[in-house]
Amino acid sequence: MQPYASSDSPTLRILHLEDSDADHALVRHTLQRSGAPFEMCRVETLEALQSALDAGGFDAVVADYRLPGFTAVDAWEAVSARGAAALPPFVLLSGAIGEAAAVDAIRRGISDYLLKDDMAKLPHVIARSIEVRHARFAREEAVRELAASERRLAELTEHLQTSIEQERAAIAREIHDDIGGALTAVKFDLAWIARHATQDEMQRHAQAAGDMLRHAIGASQRIMMNLRPPILDQGLTAAIQWLVEGFERRTGIAVQVHAPLKKPALSAEVELVAYRTAQEALTNITKYAQCTAVTIDISDGGGLLTLEVSDNGRGLPAGARDTPKAFGLRGLQERAKTVDGWLDISSAPGQGTALVLSVPLPGAAGAAALADPDEEAEQGEVAP
């Protein structure tokens, strides 16, 4: 059902639900005194009201509260079945309506109410109801556009993440097949030269070249592993353990890993998101945490894969997550959404930081409802 749209004419078209000739004349007289151009159509029955609204073109409905055999609330319930967005503002006008009845009417969706003793306020009440309705439609349209924009952004993010990972894998294969193969061939040639060289100076140069070559081979292997570690093919736990070993070797910080997975077989997409989240978390810890211990917990209970990386470092100052260049955490949040997951961060100055990734697992209906994806904890460490 399309939202109700009033006519483009500056003349207001008022639909009056009223069974009293005198009250109808009084409403007309009140509107005339306001000086605003208007047209008014009167109906007395539910059927006539429905037919008039079906014809459309009205800017507002003014309804007496009590009519023969029904009330204005009954009329509203009958016509609003088509959807409130399809109706013009609905204003109650009554000689005597209790506060409870008025509150109930507003709760049901009626725009406003006015006592006949305050008839002079009717033009203002109608104008305000129309403005409120237009503002509500504008807000709802903005919300719909924002939701559509967020969906497009999520789709773009997912596409970019997929493209990035595919490109990473392609580069890793090229390094392994082309660069790795070429470096290995050079290694054999240098070994031959070193074996057959008769001059000490040539031996020294061959030895130096061999050392540089070993460094280049190690660097290419390290780059290849960071791009797309083949150990991911052995499962998430093995990949995290490999990541932790490199972290401990570089930083000297002890890491405890707890991974009591009941279902070690996860989809490649989920494993990759969890691995990249742990990788980014450890990178942030290296740069900012100033900690002495790190704990990684991985579980798949409650229909969720949960990855938590926590440290005992300095935490994050208030407001640091909202800085314009805090892209690290935002990237992780968008990456989590690509597998219908979400990210929570908790941190306080001097009390460390905990990053938690949660991803619903297949076959666990309702798992996503266990937590609010939009709910974020107070603080968190992010890569600038």
Short mmCIF file of C-alpha atoms in Angstrom, two decimals:
data_model
loop_
_atom_site.label_atom_id
_atom_site.label_comp_id
_atom_site.label_asym_id
_atom_site.label_seq_id
_atom_site.Cartn_x
_atom_site.Cartn_y
_atom_site.Cartn_z
CA MET A 1 0.00 0.00 0.00
CA GLN A 2 1.44 3.34 -1.00
CA PRO A 3 1.63 6.05 1.69
CA TYR A 4 -1.23 8.52 1.63
CA ALA A 5 -0.44 11.63 -0.41
CA SER A 6 -2.50 14.79 -0.20
CA SER A 7 -3.42 16.83 -3.24
CA ASP A 8 -1.01 19.36 -4.69
CA SER A 9 -3.62 22.11 -4.43
CA PRO A 10 -3.16 24.68 -1.61
CA THR A 11 -6.84 24.14 -0.83
CA LEU A 12 -7.22 21.65 2.02
CA ARG A 13 -9.71 18.87 1.41
CA ILE A 14 -11.36 17.83 4.68
CA LEU A 15 -13.47 14.70 5.10
CA HIS A 16 -15.95 15.24 7.95
CA LEU A 17 -17.50 12.22 9.67
CA GLU A 18 -20.51 13.79 11.39
CA ASP A 19 -24.23 13.02 11.75
CA SER A 20 -25.28 16.45 13.09
CA ASP A 21 -26.12 19.24 10.65
CA ALA A 22 -25.46 21.85 13.32
CA ASP A 23 -22.03 20.47 14.25
CA HIS A 24 -21.08 20.18 10.60
CA ALA A 25 -22.04 23.82 10.03
CA LEU A 26 -20.03 24.82 13.12
CA VAL A 27 -16.91 23.07 11.85
CA ARG A 28 -17.30 24.69 8.44
CA HIS A 29 -17.74 28.11 10.06
CA THR A 30 -14.62 27.59 12.22
CA LEU A 31 -12.51 26.67 9.24
CA GLN A 32 -13.84 29.64 7.26
CA ARG A 33 -12.82 31.99 10.06
CA SER A 34 -9.24 30.73 9.86
CA GLY A 35 -8.96 32.20 6.35
CA ALA A 36 -7.35 29.08 4.89
CA PRO A 37 -8.93 27.82 1.65
CA PHE A 38 -10.61 24.46 2.12
CA GLU A 39 -13.17 22.05 0.75
CA MET A 40 -15.19 19.80 3.03
CA CYS A 41 -17.07 16.61 2.29
CA ARG A 42 -19.40 15.18 4.90
CA VAL A 43 -20.17 11.48 5.46
CA GLU A 44 -22.22 9.82 8.17
CA THR A 45 -21.65 6.07 7.85
CA LEU A 46 -18.71 3.69 7.83
CA GLU A 47 -19.50 2.67 4.26
CA ALA A 48 -19.51 6.28 3.06
CA LEU A 49 -16.26 6.95 4.93
CA GLN A 50 -14.61 3.96 3.32
CA SER A 51 -15.79 4.94 -0.16
CA ALA A 52 -14.58 8.52 0.25
CA LEU A 53 -11.15 7.38 1.43
CA ASP A 54 -10.95 4.91 -1.44
CA ALA A 55 -11.47 7.83 -3.82
CA GLY A 56 -8.55 9.59 -2.11
CA GLY A 57 -7.39 13.16 -2.30
CA PHE A 58 -8.24 14.20 1.29
CA ASP A 59 -5.74 16.02 3.46
CA ALA A 60 -7.39 15.20 6.81
CA VAL A 61 -10.35 13.44 8.40
CA VAL A 62 -12.29 15.18 11.19
CA ALA A 63 -14.58 12.75 13.02
CA ASP A 64 -17.17 13.16 15.74
CA TYR A 65 -16.52 10.67 18.52
CA ARG A 66 -20.02 9.27 18.94
CA LEU A 67 -22.13 8.43 15.90
CA PRO A 68 -25.23 6.25 15.50
CA GLY A 69 -24.13 2.65 16.11
CA PHE A 70 -20.37 3.23 16.23
CA THR A 71 -17.63 5.54 17.46
CA ALA A 72 -14.82 7.32 15.69
CA VAL A 73 -12.43 4.72 17.11
CA ASP A 74 -14.52 2.00 15.48
CA ALA A 75 -14.31 3.95 12.23
CA TRP A 76 -10.56 4.26 12.56
CA GLU A 77 -10.14 0.54 13.24
CA ALA A 78 -12.24 -0.24 10.18
CA VAL A 79 -10.41 2.01 7.73
CA SER A 80 -6.91 1.54 9.17
CA ALA A 81 -7.00 -2.13 8.23
CA ARG A 82 -5.63 -1.00 4.88
CA GLY A 83 -2.59 0.41 6.70
CA ALA A 84 -2.24 3.68 8.55
CA ALA A 85 0.24 4.95 5.97
CA ALA A 86 -2.54 4.91 3.39
CA LEU A 87 -4.76 7.24 5.43
CA PRO A 88 -4.75 11.01 5.92
CA PRO A 89 -4.44 12.37 9.49
CA PHE A 90 -7.46 11.41 11.60
CA VAL A 91 -8.63 14.01 14.17
CA LEU A 92 -11.30 13.30 16.79
CA LEU A 93 -13.72 16.10 17.58
CA SER A 94 -16.00 15.40 20.52
CA GLY A 95 -18.29 17.15 22.90
CA ALA A 96 -17.32 14.83 25.74
CA ILE A 97 -14.49 12.30 25.62
CA GLY A 98 -12.76 10.99 28.69
CA GLU A 99 -9.00 11.19 29.08
CA ALA A 100 -8.70 7.39 29.04
CA ALA A 101 -10.65 7.19 25.77
CA ALA A 102 -8.53 9.94 24.23
CA VAL A 103 -5.27 8.22 25.24
CA ASP A 104 -6.55 4.92 23.86
CA ALA A 105 -7.45 6.60 20.57
CA ILE A 106 -3.97 8.10 20.21
CA ARG A 107 -2.43 4.75 21.08
CA ARG A 108 -4.39 3.12 18.28
CA GLY A 109 -2.93 5.58 15.75
CA ILE A 110 -5.41 8.45 15.63
CA SER A 111 -3.52 11.67 15.05
CA ASP A 112 -5.11 14.00 17.61
CA TYR A 113 -8.30 14.87 19.47
CA LEU A 114 -10.07 18.12 20.31
CA LEU A 115 -13.05 19.00 22.47
CA LYS A 116 -15.83 20.92 20.76
CA ASP A 117 -15.50 23.57 23.47
CA ASP A 118 -12.10 24.36 21.92
CA MET A 119 -13.40 24.43 18.35
CA ALA A 120 -11.39 27.56 17.58
CA LYS A 121 -8.21 25.46 17.74
CA LEU A 122 -9.42 23.09 15.01
CA PRO A 123 -7.50 24.74 12.10
CA HIS A 124 -4.29 24.61 14.12
CA VAL A 125 -4.87 20.98 15.15
CA ILE A 126 -5.53 19.95 11.55
CA ALA A 127 -2.45 21.80 10.28
CA ARG A 128 -0.29 20.27 13.01
CA SER A 129 -1.57 16.76 12.28
CA ILE A 130 -0.77 17.17 8.60
CA GLU A 131 2.73 18.44 9.40
CA VAL A 132 3.35 15.57 11.81
CA ARG A 133 2.18 13.04 9.23
CA HIS A 134 4.43 14.53 6.54
CA ALA A 135 7.37 14.58 8.95
CA ARG A 136 6.70 10.95 9.87
CA PHE A 137 6.61 9.92 6.22
CA ALA A 138 9.83 11.82 5.57
CA ARG A 139 11.49 10.13 8.54
CA GLU A 140 10.29 6.68 7.49
CA GLU A 141 11.51 7.30 3.97
CA ALA A 142 14.90 8.39 5.34
CA VAL A 143 15.05 5.23 7.45
CA ARG A 144 14.23 3.09 4.42
CA GLU A 145 16.87 4.84 2.35
CA LEU A 146 19.41 4.43 5.14
CA ALA A 147 18.60 0.73 5.45
CA ALA A 148 18.94 0.32 1.69
CA SER A 149 22.23 2.19 1.76
CA GLU A 150 23.49 -0.02 4.59
CA ARG A 151 22.50 -3.12 2.65
CA ARG A 152 24.36 -1.86 -0.41
CA LEU A 153 27.38 -1.02 1.75
CA ALA A 154 27.30 -4.49 3.32
CA GLU A 155 27.10 -6.09 -0.12
CA LEU A 156 29.98 -3.94 -1.35
CA THR A 157 32.02 -4.78 1.75
CA GLU A 158 31.40 -8.49 1.25
CA HIS A 159 32.38 -8.19 -2.40
CA LEU A 160 35.55 -6.28 -1.53
CA GLN A 161 36.51 -8.74 1.21
CA THR A 162 35.97 -11.65 -1.15
CA SER A 163 37.96 -9.94 -3.89
CA ILE A 164 40.77 -9.12 -1.48
CA GLU A 165 41.01 -12.71 -0.24
CA GLN A 166 40.93 -14.04 -3.80
CA GLU A 167 43.68 -11.63 -4.77
CA ARG A 168 45.69 -12.60 -1.69
CA ALA A 169 45.40 -16.28 -2.63
CA ALA A 170 46.39 -15.54 -6.22
CA ILE A 171 49.45 -13.54 -5.15
CA ALA A 172 50.43 -16.27 -2.69
CA ARG A 173 50.25 -18.86 -5.48
CA GLU A 174 52.37 -16.70 -7.76
CA ILE A 175 54.97 -16.20 -5.04
CA HIS A 176 55.07 -19.93 -4.42
CA ASP A 177 55.09 -21.03 -8.05
CA ASP A 178 57.09 -18.29 -9.77
CA ILE A 179 59.22 -16.44 -7.26
CA GLY A 180 59.72 -19.46 -5.05
CA GLY A 181 60.68 -21.61 -8.00
CA ALA A 182 63.09 -19.00 -9.34
CA LEU A 183 64.76 -18.51 -5.95
CA THR A 184 65.16 -22.26 -5.53
CA ALA A 185 66.82 -22.50 -8.94
CA VAL A 186 69.19 -19.66 -8.03
CA LYS A 187 70.00 -21.46 -4.77
CA PHE A 188 71.11 -24.56 -6.67
CA ASP A 189 73.22 -22.46 -9.05
CA LEU A 190 74.93 -20.67 -6.15
CA ALA A 191 75.59 -23.99 -4.47
CA TRP A 192 77.26 -25.24 -7.68
CA ILE A 193 79.36 -22.08 -7.93
CA ALA A 194 80.42 -22.40 -4.29
CA ARG A 195 81.47 -26.02 -4.83
CA HIS A 196 83.52 -25.30 -7.96
CA ALA A 197 84.99 -21.90 -7.09
CA THR A 198 88.77 -22.00 -6.66
CA GLN A 199 89.32 -18.42 -5.56
CA ASP A 200 88.70 -17.36 -1.97
CA GLU A 201 87.11 -14.07 -3.08
CA MET A 202 84.62 -15.94 -5.28
CA GLN A 203 83.84 -18.28 -2.37
CA ARG A 204 83.12 -15.29 -0.14
CA HIS A 205 80.81 -13.69 -2.70
CA ALA A 206 79.00 -16.99 -3.24
CA GLN A 207 78.57 -17.37 0.52
CA ALA A 208 77.23 -13.80 0.84
CA ALA A 209 74.87 -14.32 -2.07
CA GLY A 210 73.66 -17.55 -0.49
CA ASP A 211 72.94 -15.79 2.78
CA MET A 212 70.95 -13.08 1.00
CA LEU A 213 69.14 -15.73 -0.99
CA ARG A 214 68.13 -17.61 2.16
CA HIS A 215 66.82 -14.32 3.55
CA ALA A 216 64.83 -13.70 0.35
CA ILE A 217 63.37 -17.23 0.44
CA GLY A 218 62.38 -16.77 4.07
CA ALA A 219 60.81 -13.40 3.32
CA SER A 220 58.84 -14.78 0.37
CA GLN A 221 57.58 -17.67 2.50
CA ARG A 222 56.58 -15.30 5.29
CA ILE A 223 54.76 -13.01 2.86
CA MET A 224 53.02 -15.99 1.28
CA MET A 225 51.89 -17.30 4.66
CA ASN A 226 50.55 -13.90 5.70
CA LEU A 227 48.65 -13.55 2.44
CA ARG A 228 46.90 -16.89 2.71
CA PRO A 229 48.39 -19.42 5.15
CA PRO A 230 48.07 -22.96 3.77
CA ILE A 231 47.70 -24.14 7.36
CA LEU A 232 44.09 -22.87 7.22
CA ASP A 233 43.39 -26.04 5.26
CA GLN A 234 44.11 -27.95 8.49
CA GLY A 235 41.42 -26.08 10.42
CA LEU A 236 40.96 -22.93 12.45
CA THR A 237 42.63 -24.21 15.62
CA ALA A 238 45.81 -25.18 13.78
CA ALA A 239 45.90 -21.81 11.99
CA ILE A 240 45.46 -19.90 15.27
CA GLN A 241 48.21 -21.96 16.91
CA TRP A 242 50.55 -21.14 14.01
CA LEU A 243 49.63 -17.47 14.30
CA VAL A 244 50.29 -17.53 18.04
CA GLU A 245 53.68 -19.17 17.62
CA GLY A 246 54.80 -16.38 15.32
CA PHE A 247 53.40 -13.74 17.70
CA GLU A 248 55.22 -15.22 20.71
CA ARG A 249 58.44 -15.50 18.74
CA ARG A 250 58.32 -11.85 17.66
CA THR A 251 57.08 -10.25 20.89
CA GLY A 252 58.03 -12.58 23.71
CA ILE A 253 54.48 -12.27 25.09
CA ALA A 254 52.94 -15.50 26.35
CA VAL A 255 49.64 -16.52 24.77
CA GLN A 256 47.22 -19.10 26.16
CA VAL A 257 44.93 -20.74 23.61
CA HIS A 258 41.75 -22.57 24.63
CA ALA A 259 39.91 -24.18 21.72
CA PRO A 260 37.45 -26.85 22.93
CA LEU A 261 35.64 -27.02 19.60
CA LYS A 262 32.91 -29.65 19.42
CA LYS A 263 32.57 -29.27 15.66
CA PRO A 264 36.05 -28.55 14.30
CA ALA A 265 34.80 -28.55 10.70
CA LEU A 266 33.74 -25.00 9.85
CA SER A 267 33.06 -23.34 6.52
CA ALA A 268 36.07 -21.81 4.80
CA GLU A 269 34.44 -18.37 4.96
CA VAL A 270 33.89 -18.52 8.73
CA GLU A 271 37.39 -19.86 9.38
CA LEU A 272 38.91 -17.08 7.31
CA VAL A 273 36.93 -14.37 9.13
CA ALA A 274 37.93 -15.80 12.51
CA TYR A 275 41.57 -16.09 11.46
CA ARG A 276 41.72 -12.52 10.14
CA THR A 277 40.05 -11.26 13.32
CA ALA A 278 42.63 -12.99 15.51
CA GLN A 279 45.42 -11.75 13.24
CA GLU A 280 44.24 -8.13 13.46
CA ALA A 281 43.72 -8.41 17.22
CA LEU A 282 47.29 -9.67 17.74
CA THR A 283 48.61 -6.91 15.47
CA ASN A 284 46.81 -4.30 17.58
CA ILE A 285 48.16 -5.86 20.76
CA THR A 286 51.68 -5.67 19.38
CA LYS A 287 51.25 -1.98 18.53
CA TYR A 288 49.24 -0.60 21.43
CA ALA A 289 48.50 -2.92 24.34
CA GLN A 290 51.81 -2.91 26.27
CA CYS A 291 50.68 -6.16 27.87
CA THR A 292 52.42 -9.20 29.36
CA ALA A 293 49.82 -11.89 28.64
CA VAL A 294 47.23 -12.71 25.99
CA THR A 295 44.42 -15.26 26.02
CA ILE A 296 42.56 -16.65 23.01
CA ASP A 297 39.35 -18.62 23.57
CA ILE A 298 37.55 -20.38 20.73
CA SER A 299 34.26 -22.21 21.29
CA ASP A 300 31.23 -23.33 19.34
CA GLY A 301 28.65 -23.75 22.12
CA GLY A 302 25.15 -22.32 22.03
CA GLY A 303 24.97 -22.41 18.24
CA LEU A 304 27.70 -19.77 17.91
CA LEU A 305 31.33 -19.78 16.98
CA THR A 306 32.93 -17.43 19.50
CA LEU A 307 36.47 -16.14 19.25
CA GLU A 308 37.71 -13.99 22.13
CA VAL A 309 41.15 -12.35 22.19
CA SER A 310 41.94 -10.59 25.46
CA ASP A 311 45.03 -8.98 26.98
CA ASN A 312 46.07 -7.45 30.29
CA GLY A 313 47.45 -4.29 28.73
CA ARG A 314 46.82 -0.60 29.15
CA GLY A 315 43.38 -0.62 27.52
CA LEU A 316 42.12 2.14 25.29
CA PRO A 317 41.49 5.76 26.27
CA ALA A 318 37.89 6.93 26.13
CA GLY A 319 36.87 8.11 22.68
CA ALA A 320 39.74 6.45 20.85
CA ARG A 321 37.37 4.17 18.94
CA ASP A 322 35.57 7.16 17.44
CA THR A 323 38.63 8.75 15.86
CA PRO A 324 38.32 9.30 12.08
CA LYS A 325 41.25 6.98 11.35
CA ALA A 326 40.11 4.07 13.53
CA PHE A 327 39.70 1.79 10.53
CA GLY A 328 40.97 -1.46 12.05
CA LEU A 329 37.95 -2.26 14.21
CA ARG A 330 35.50 -1.00 11.60
CA GLY A 331 37.05 -3.31 9.06
CA LEU A 332 36.68 -6.25 11.44
CA GLN A 333 33.06 -5.34 12.11
CA GLU A 334 32.27 -5.25 8.40
CA ARG A 335 34.17 -8.48 7.84
CA ALA A 336 32.10 -10.16 10.59
CA LYS A 337 28.89 -9.09 8.88
CA THR A 338 29.87 -10.98 5.74
CA VAL A 339 29.20 -14.23 7.66
CA ASP A 340 26.22 -12.80 9.60
CA GLY A 341 28.38 -12.30 12.67
CA TRP A 342 29.13 -9.37 14.91
CA LEU A 343 31.99 -7.96 16.96
CA ASP A 344 32.04 -6.79 20.58
CA ILE A 345 34.83 -4.81 22.19
CA SER A 346 35.31 -4.12 25.88
CA SER A 347 38.18 -2.05 27.22
CA ALA A 348 38.99 0.34 30.00
CA PRO A 349 42.21 2.27 30.75
CA GLY A 350 44.58 0.05 32.70
CA GLN A 351 42.30 -2.99 32.57
CA GLY A 352 43.15 -4.51 29.22
CA THR A 353 41.00 -5.18 26.20
CA ALA A 354 38.78 -8.05 25.05
CA LEU A 355 37.67 -8.50 21.46
CA VAL A 356 34.86 -11.02 20.84
CA LEU A 357 33.75 -12.29 17.45
CA SER A 358 30.42 -14.17 17.34
CA VAL A 359 29.19 -16.04 14.28
CA PRO A 360 25.96 -18.10 14.07
CA LEU A 361 26.65 -21.66 13.00
CA PRO A 362 24.51 -23.49 10.41
CA GLY A 363 21.64 -25.42 11.91
CA ALA A 364 21.53 -23.23 15.03
CA ALA A 365 18.26 -21.40 14.42
CA GLY A 366 17.84 -18.30 16.48
CA ALA A 367 21.48 -18.10 17.52
CA ALA A 368 21.75 -14.64 16.07
CA ALA A 369 19.09 -13.48 18.49
CA LEU A 370 21.26 -14.31 21.50
CA ALA A 371 22.96 -10.96 21.27
CA ASP A 372 22.33 -7.58 19.71
CA PRO A 373 24.67 -7.18 16.71
CA ASP A 374 24.47 -3.41 17.04
CA GLU A 375 25.26 -3.40 20.74
CA GLU A 376 28.86 -2.41 21.33
CA ALA A 377 30.86 -2.45 24.49
CA GLU A 378 32.40 0.67 25.96
CA GLN A 379 35.90 0.74 24.52
CA GLY A 380 38.29 -1.19 22.26
CA GLU A 381 41.75 -1.18 20.70
CA VAL A 382 41.84 -0.33 17.03
CA ALA A 383 44.49 0.00 14.44
CA PRO A 384 44.72 3.57 13.23
#
